[in-house]
Coordinates of C-alpha atoms and ligand atoms in Angstrom, one line a residue:
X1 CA 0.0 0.0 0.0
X2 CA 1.9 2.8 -1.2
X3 CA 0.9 6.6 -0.9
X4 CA -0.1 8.6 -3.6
X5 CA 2.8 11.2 -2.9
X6 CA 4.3 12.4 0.6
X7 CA 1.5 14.8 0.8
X8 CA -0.4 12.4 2.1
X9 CA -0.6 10.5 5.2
X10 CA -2.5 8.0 3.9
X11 CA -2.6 5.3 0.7
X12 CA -4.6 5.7 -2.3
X13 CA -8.0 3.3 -1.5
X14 CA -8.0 0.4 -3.6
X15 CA -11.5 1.2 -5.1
X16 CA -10.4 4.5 -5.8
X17 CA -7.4 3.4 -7.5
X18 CA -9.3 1.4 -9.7
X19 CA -12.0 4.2 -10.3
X20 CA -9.4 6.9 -11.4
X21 CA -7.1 4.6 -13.2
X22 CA -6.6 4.9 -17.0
X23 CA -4.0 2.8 -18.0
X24 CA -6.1 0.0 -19.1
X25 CA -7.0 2.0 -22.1
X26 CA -4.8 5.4 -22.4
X27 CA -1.9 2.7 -23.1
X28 CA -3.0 3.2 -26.5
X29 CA -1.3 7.0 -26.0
X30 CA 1.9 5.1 -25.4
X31 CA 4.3 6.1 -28.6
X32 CA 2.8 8.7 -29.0
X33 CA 3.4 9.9 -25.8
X34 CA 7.1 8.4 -26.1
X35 CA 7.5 10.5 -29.0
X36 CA 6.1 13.8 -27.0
X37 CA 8.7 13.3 -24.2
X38 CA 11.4 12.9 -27.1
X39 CA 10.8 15.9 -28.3
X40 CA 10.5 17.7 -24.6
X41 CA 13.9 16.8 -23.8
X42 CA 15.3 17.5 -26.6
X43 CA 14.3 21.0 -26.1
X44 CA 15.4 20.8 -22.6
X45 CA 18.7 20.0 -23.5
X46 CA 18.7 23.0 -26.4
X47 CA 17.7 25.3 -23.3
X48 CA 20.6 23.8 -21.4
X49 CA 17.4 22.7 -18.9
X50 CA 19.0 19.6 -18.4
X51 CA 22.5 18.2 -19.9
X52 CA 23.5 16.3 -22.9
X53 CA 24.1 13.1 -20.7
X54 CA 20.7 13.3 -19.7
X55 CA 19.6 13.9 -23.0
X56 CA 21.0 11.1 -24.2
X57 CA 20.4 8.6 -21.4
X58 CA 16.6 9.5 -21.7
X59 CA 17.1 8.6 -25.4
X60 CA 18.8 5.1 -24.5
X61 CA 15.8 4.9 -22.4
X62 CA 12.6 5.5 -24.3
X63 CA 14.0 3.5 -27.4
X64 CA 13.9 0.8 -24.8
X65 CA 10.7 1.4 -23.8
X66 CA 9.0 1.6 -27.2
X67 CA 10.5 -1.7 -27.8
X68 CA 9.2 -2.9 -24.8
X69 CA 5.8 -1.9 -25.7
X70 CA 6.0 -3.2 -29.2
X71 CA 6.7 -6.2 -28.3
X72 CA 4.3 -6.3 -25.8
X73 CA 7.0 -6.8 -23.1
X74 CA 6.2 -4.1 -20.9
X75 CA 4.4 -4.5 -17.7
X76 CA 1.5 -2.0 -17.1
X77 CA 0.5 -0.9 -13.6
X78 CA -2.8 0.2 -12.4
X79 CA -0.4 1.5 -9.2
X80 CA 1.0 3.8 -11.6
X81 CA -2.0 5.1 -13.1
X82 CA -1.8 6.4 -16.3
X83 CA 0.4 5.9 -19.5
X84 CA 2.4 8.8 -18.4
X85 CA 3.5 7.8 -15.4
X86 CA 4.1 4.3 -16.0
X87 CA 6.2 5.1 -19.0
X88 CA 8.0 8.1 -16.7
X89 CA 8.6 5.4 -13.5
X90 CA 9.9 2.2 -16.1
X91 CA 12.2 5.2 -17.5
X92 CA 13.6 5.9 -13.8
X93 CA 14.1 2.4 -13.2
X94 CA 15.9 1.9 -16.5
X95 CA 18.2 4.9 -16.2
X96 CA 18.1 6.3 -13.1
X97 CA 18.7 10.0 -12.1
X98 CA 18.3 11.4 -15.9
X99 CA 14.8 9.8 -15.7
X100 CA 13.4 12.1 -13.2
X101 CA 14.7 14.9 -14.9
X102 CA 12.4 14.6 -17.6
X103 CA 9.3 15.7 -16.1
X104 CA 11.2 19.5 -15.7
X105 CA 8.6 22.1 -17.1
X106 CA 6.2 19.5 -17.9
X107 CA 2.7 18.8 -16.1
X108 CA 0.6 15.7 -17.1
X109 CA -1.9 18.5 -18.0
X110 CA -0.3 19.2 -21.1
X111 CA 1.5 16.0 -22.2
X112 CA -2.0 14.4 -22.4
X113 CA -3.7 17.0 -24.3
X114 CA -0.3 16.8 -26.8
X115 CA -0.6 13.1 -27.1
X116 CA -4.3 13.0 -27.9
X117 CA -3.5 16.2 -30.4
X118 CA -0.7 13.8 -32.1
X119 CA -2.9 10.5 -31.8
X120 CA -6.1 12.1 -33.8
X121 CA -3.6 13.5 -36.5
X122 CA -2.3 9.8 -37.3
X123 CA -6.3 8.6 -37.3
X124 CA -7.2 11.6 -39.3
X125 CA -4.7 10.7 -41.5
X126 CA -5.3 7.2 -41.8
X127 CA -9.0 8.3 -42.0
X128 CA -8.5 10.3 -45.0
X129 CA -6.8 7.2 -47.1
X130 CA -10.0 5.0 -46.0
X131 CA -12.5 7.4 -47.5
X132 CA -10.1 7.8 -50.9
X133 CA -10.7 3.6 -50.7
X134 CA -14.0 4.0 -50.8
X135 CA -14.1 6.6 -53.0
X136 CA -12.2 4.8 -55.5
X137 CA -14.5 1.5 -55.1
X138 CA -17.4 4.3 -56.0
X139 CA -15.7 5.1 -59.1
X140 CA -15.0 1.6 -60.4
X141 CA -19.0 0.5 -59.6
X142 CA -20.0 3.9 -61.6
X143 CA -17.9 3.4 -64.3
X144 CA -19.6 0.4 -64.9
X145 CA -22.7 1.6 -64.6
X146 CA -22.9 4.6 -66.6
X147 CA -25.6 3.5 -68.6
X148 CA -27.8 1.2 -66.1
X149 CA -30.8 2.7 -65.3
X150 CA -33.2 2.4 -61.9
X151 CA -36.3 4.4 -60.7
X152 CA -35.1 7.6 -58.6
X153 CA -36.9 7.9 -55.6
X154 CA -38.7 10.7 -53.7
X155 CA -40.7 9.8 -50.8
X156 CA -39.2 6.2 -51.7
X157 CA -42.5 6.4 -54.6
X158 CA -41.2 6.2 -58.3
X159 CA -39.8 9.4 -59.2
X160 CA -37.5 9.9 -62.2
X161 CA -35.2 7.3 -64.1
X162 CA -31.8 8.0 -62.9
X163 CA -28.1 6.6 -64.0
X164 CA -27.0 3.9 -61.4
X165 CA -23.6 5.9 -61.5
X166 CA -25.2 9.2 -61.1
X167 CA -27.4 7.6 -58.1
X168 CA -23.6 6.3 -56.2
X169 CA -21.7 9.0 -57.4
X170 CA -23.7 11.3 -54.6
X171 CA -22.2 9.2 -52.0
X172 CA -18.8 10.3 -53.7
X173 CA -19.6 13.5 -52.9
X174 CA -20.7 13.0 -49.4
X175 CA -17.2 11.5 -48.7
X176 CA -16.0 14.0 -50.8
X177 CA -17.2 16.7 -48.0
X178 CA -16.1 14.3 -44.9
X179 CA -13.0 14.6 -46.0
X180 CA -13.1 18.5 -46.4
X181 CA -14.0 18.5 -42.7
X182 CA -11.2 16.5 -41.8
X183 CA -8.5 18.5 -43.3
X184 CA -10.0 21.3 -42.1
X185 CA -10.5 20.4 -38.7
X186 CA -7.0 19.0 -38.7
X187 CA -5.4 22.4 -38.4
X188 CA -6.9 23.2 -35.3
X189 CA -5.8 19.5 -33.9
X190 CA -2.4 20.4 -35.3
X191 CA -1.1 23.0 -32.6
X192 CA 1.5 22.2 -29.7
X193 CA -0.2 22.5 -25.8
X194 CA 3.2 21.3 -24.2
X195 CA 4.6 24.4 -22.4
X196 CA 1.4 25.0 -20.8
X197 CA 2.5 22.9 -18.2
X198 CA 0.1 22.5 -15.8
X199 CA -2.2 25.7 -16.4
X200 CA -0.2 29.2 -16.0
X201 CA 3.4 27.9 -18.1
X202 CA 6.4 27.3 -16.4
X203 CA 9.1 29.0 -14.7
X204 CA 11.9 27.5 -17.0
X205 CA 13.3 29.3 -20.4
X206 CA 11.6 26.8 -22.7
X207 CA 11.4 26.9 -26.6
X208 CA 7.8 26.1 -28.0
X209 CA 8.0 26.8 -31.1
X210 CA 11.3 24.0 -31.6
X211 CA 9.0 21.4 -30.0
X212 CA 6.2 21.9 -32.3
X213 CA 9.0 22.6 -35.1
X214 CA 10.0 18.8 -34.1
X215 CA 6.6 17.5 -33.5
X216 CA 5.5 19.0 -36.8
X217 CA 2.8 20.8 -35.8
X218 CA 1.6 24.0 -37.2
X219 CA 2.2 26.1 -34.2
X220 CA 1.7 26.7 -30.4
X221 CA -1.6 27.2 -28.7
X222 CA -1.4 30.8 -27.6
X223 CA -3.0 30.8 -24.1
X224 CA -1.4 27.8 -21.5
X225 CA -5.3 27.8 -19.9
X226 CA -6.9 26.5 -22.7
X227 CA -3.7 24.6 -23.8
X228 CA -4.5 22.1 -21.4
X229 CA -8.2 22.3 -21.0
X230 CA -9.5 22.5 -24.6
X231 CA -11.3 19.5 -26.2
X232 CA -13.4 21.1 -28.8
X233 CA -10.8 19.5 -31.5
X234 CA -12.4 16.0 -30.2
X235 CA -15.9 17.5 -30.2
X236 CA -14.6 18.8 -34.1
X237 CA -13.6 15.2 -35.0
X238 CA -16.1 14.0 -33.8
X239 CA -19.1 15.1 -35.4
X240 CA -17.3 14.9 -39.0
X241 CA -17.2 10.9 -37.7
X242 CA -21.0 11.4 -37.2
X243 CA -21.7 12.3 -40.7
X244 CA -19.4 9.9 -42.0
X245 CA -21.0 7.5 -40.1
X246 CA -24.4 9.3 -41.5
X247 CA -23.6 8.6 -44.9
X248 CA -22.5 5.6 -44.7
X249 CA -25.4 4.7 -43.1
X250 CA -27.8 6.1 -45.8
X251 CA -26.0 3.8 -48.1
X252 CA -25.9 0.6 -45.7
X253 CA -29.7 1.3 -46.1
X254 CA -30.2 1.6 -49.7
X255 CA -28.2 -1.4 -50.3
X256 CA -30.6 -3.4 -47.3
X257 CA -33.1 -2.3 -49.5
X258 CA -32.2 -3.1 -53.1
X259 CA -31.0 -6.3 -51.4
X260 CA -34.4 -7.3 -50.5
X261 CA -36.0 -9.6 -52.6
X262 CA -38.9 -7.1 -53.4
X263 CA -36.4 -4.9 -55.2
X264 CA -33.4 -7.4 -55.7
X265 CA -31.4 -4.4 -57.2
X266 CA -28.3 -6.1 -56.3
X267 CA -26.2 -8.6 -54.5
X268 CA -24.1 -8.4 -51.9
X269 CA -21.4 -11.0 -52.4
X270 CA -22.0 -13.8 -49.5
X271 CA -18.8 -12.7 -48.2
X272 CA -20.7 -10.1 -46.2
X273 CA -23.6 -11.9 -45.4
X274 CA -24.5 -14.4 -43.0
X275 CA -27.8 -17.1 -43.0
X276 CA -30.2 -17.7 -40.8
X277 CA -29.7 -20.0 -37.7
X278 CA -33.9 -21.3 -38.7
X279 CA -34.9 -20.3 -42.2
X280 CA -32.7 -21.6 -44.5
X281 CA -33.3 -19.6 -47.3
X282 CA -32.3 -16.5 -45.8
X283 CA -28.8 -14.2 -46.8
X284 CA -28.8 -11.2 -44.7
X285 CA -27.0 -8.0 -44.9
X286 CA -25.3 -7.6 -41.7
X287 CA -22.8 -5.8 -42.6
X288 CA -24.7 -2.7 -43.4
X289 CA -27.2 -3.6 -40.8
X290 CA -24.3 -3.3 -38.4
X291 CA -22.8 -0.3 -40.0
X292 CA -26.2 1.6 -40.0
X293 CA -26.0 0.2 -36.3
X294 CA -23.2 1.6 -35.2
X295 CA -24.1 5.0 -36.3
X296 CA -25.7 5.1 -32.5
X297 CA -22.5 4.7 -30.7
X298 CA -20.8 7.2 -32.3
X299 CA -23.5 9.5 -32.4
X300 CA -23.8 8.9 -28.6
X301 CA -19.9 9.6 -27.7
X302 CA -20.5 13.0 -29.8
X303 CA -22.7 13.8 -27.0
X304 CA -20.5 12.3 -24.4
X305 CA -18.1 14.6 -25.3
X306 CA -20.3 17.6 -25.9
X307 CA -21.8 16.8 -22.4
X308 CA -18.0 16.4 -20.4
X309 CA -17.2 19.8 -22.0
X310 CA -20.3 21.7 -20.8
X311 CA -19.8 23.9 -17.8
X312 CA -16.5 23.1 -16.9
X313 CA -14.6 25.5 -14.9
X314 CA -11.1 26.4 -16.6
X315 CA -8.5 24.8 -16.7
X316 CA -7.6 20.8 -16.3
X317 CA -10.3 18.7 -14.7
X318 CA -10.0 15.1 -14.3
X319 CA -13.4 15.3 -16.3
X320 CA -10.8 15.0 -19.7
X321 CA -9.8 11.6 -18.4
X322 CA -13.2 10.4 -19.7
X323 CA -12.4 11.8 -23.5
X324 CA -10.4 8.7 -24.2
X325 CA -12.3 5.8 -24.6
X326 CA -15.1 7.7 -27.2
X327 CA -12.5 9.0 -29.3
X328 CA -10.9 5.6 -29.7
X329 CA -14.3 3.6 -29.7
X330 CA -15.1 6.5 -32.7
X331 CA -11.8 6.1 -34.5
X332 CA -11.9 2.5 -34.4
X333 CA -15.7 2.9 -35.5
X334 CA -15.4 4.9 -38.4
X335 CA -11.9 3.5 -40.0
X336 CA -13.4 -0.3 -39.8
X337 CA -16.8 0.4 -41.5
X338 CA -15.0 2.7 -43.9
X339 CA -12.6 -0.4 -44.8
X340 CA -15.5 -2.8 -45.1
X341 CA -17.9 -0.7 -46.9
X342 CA -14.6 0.0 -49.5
X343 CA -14.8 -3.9 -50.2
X344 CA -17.9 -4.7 -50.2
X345 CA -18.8 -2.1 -52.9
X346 CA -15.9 -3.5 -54.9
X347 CA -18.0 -7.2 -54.9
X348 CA -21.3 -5.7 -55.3
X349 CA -23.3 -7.3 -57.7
X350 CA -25.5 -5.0 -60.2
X351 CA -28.4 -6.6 -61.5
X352 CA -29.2 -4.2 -64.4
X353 CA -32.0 -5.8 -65.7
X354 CA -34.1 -5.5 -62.8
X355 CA -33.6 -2.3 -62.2
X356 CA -34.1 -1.4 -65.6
X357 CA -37.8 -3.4 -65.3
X358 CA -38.4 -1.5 -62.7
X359 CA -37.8 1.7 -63.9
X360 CA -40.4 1.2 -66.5
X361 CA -42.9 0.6 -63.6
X362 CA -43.9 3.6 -61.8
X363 CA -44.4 6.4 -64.6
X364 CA -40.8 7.5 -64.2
X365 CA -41.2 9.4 -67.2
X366 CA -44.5 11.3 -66.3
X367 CA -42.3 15.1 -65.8
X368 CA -40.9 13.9 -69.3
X369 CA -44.4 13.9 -71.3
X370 CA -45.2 17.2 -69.4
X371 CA -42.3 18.8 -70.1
X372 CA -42.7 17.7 -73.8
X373 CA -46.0 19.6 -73.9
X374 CA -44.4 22.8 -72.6
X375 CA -41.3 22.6 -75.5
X376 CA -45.3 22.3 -77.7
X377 CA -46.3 25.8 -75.8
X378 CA -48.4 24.7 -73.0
X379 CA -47.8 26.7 -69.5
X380 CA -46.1 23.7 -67.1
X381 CA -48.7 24.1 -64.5
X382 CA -51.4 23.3 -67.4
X383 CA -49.1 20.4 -68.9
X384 CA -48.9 18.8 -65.6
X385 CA -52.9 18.7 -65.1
X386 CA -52.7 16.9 -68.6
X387 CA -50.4 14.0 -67.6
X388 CA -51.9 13.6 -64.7
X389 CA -54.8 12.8 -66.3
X390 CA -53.3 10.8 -68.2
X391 CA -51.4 8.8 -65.9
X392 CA -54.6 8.6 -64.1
X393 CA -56.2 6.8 -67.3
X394 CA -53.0 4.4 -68.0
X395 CA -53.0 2.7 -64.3
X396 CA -56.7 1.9 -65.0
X397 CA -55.6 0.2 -68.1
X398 CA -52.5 -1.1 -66.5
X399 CA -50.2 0.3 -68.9
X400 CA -47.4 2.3 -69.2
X401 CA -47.3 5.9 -70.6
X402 CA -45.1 4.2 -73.5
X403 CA -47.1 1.7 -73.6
X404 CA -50.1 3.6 -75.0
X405 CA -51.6 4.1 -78.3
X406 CA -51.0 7.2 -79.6
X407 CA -54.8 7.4 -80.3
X408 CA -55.6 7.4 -76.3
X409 CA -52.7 9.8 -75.3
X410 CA -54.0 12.3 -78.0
X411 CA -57.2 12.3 -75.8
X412 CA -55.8 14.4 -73.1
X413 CA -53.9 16.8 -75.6
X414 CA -54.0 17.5 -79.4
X415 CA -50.2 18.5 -79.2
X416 CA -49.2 15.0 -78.6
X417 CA -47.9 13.2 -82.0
X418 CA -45.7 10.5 -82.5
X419 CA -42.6 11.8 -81.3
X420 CA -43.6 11.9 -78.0
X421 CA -42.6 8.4 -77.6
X422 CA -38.6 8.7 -77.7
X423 CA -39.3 11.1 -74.7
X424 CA -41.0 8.2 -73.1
X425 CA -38.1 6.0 -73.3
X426 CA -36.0 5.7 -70.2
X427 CA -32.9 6.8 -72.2
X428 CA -35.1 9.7 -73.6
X429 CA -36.0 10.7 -70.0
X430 CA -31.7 10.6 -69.2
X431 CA -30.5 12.2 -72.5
X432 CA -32.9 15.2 -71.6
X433 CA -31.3 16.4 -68.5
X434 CA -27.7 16.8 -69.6
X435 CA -25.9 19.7 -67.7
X436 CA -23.7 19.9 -65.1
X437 CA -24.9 17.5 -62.2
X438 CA -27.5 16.3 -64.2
X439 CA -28.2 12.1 -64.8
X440 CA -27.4 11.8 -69.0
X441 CA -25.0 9.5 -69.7
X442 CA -22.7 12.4 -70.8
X443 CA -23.2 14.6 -67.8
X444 CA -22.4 11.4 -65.7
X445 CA -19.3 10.4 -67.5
X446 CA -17.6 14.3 -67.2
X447 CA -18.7 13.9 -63.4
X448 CA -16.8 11.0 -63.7
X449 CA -14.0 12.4 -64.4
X450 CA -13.8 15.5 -62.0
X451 CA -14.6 12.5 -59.5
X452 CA -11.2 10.8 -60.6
X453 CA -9.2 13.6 -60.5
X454 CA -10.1 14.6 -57.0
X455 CA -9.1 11.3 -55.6
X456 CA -5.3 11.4 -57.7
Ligands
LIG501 N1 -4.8 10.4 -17.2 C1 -5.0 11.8 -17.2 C2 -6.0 12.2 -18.3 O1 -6.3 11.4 -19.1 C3 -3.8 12.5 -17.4 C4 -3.7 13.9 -16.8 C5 -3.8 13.9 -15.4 N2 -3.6 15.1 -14.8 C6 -3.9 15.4 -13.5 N3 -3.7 16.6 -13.1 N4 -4.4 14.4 -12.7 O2 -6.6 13.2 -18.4

């Protein structure tokens, strides 16, 4: 039973140890926060804070370390804690006096908040190759797909036929945002709180700007308070992981959809399904099930986070302790449904024909006729009262609009005549709307393009 410090007269309770312990998961913070007090002593030494021995005894001793930890050699301590002070006491006990040296114009206060600055950089990092994955799987499924057509939905009714690669391509764009967010969030991850010690700066002639110079960050945070207490870069990162998680799951529930046998759009390859443990006809989707799932966890650490932030006093609280384990759950979240999702569109099955089927099902082409009517000089507003009609008469007969005589269509306007028929057509209906962002094969293919060159 060993006291906290000589402060006190009394040991740490055991209950209370285990309550305020975060080694069992901050461990993950370990090279980075190797790599922190690297970096700290080097800058110690510059100052002549401490002495080139020193320096290079600490250096002897956190190379040992990290390969301890690699190697999963090192023995963690609840008794000690935290990462910091684990790593700090095995440095001590490796190298002696130089060990308890390094801690000279540092507080825990600020290491932390450093290491989780440098931690989310890597996972933003790695975060911004994931969504390029996907991106690219997007790419190769449109390029296939150019000319596949499938109902476009409103209200999930029948809308307008759309390209199958103009329908994914929006999801490009969706990721294409994400990662906007991301790199711009990153810059305000990407500044230095060591210096800030423990809340007012320190006493010793330190150099900031060559720590983040070696730590490659952009620059120092400018007040020591909010050095150490600021967590709005998690709160940042963490609601761009929301949306990613959001689109994601608006296309985990799309592909459920079409994977139903009612629309049987597509098929996921079995690799990403499982069966049933009773029905044996059954292939389900889990893996967007799951990924539409998970959406809930990281939504709820967003307001974890939001919620540990609120109302707290400046500057450190022990509150920040409880940042950790939502951010990794999060990063961990996002980067393994972003690598699944990348491969599972790369095996998704298109089955054109059906799409195509339905397409000509639900009077896709309905806005076509009346906008045909208009190009003839009727006001839209009047052109649209027309088709209705005459949509209105064509389900009665169970027939398409192309699917009518000309005879019967002529009924509800004189200014139909037989050209109104390639308008009809599904490809008509595509063809038409060719402009930028629009669903023509030609539109789609130039999208295509400014798609690939984004992701080079
Ligand atoms: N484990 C702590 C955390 O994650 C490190 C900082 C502790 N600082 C302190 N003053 N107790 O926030």
């Amino acid at each position: 039973m060993k006291k906290w410090s000589e402060r006190f007269s009394e040991p740490v309770k055991e209950i209370v140890k285990k309550y305020t312990a975060s080694v069992s998961f901050d461990q993950k913070l370990a090279l980075v926060d190797i790599q922190g007090s690297m970096a700290h002593a080097l800058m110690l030494k510059k100052q002549k804070i401490i002495s080139a021995k020193d320096l290079s005894a600490i250096e002897r001793g956190l190379k040992k370390i990290q390969k301890e930890i690699e190697s999963h050699k090192f023995k963690w301590s609840i008794n000690l804690e935290d990462v910091h002070l684990n790593i700090e006491k095995r440095l001590t006990d490796l190298i002696g006096d130089p060990g308890k040296k390094l801690h000279t114009g540092r507080s825990r206060n600020d290491q932390v908040a450093t290491d989780m600055r440098l931690w989310l950089r890597e996972a933003i990092d790695h975060h911004l190759l994931k969504i390029k994955a996907l991106q690219q799987s997007i790419i190769v499924l449109a390029e296939k797909n150019i000319d596949t057509i499938l109902p476009g939905l409103t209200h999930l009714q029948v809308a307008q036929p759309i390209s199958f690669a103009h329908h994914i391509l929006a999801y490009f764009e969706m990721l294409e945002r994400d990662k906007g967010r991301l790199v711009d969030l990153r810059k305000r991850v990407n500044l230095l709180p060591l210096g800030a010690a423990a809340l007012a700066g320190t006493s010793y002639p330190i150099d900031r700007n060559y720590v983040a110079k070696l730590l490659k960050f952009d620059g120092v945070m400018e007040n020591s308070m909010d050095a150490v207490s600021d967590r709005d870069f998690l709160i940042e990162y963490n609601l761009a992981a929301s949306l990613i998680m959001t689109h994601l799951s608006r296309f985990s529930e799309e592909l459920i959809m079409w994977a139903s046998p009612f629309f049987n759009f597509v098929e996921i390859s079995d690799g990403f399904c499982t069966g049933s443990s009773i029905m044996p006809q059954k292939k389900n989707p889990d893996v967007p099930e799951l990924v539409r799932g998970k959406v809930g966890r990281v939504n709820g650490h967003l307001i974890a986070l939001l919620t540990l932030m609120k109302a707290q006093p400046l500057a450190y609280n022990k509150d920040n302790q409880e940042d950790k384990e939502p951010i990794f759950d999060v990063v961990d979240t996002v980067t393994d449904s972003l690598t699944i999702f990348a491969q599972m569109i790369h095996e998704l099955k298109v089955n054109k024909n059906t799409m195509e089927s339905a397409a000509l099902k639900g009077y896709a082409t309905a806005t076509d006729l009346a906008d045909y009517l208009v190009k003839k000089g009727i006001a839209f507003r009047e052109a649209h009262g027309i088709v209705a009609k005459a949509v209105r008469f064509s389900l009665a007969k169970g027939l398409d609009l192309s699917e009518m005589a000309l005879a019967d269509l002529q009924k509800f306007s004189k200014h139909i005549s037989d050209d109104v028929y390639q308008v009809l057509t599904l490809k008509g209906s595509l063809n038409a709307r060719n402009h930028i962002g629009g669903t023509a094969p030609k539109a789609v293919k130039n999208a295509l393009k400014k798609a690939k060159l984004k992701i080079k």
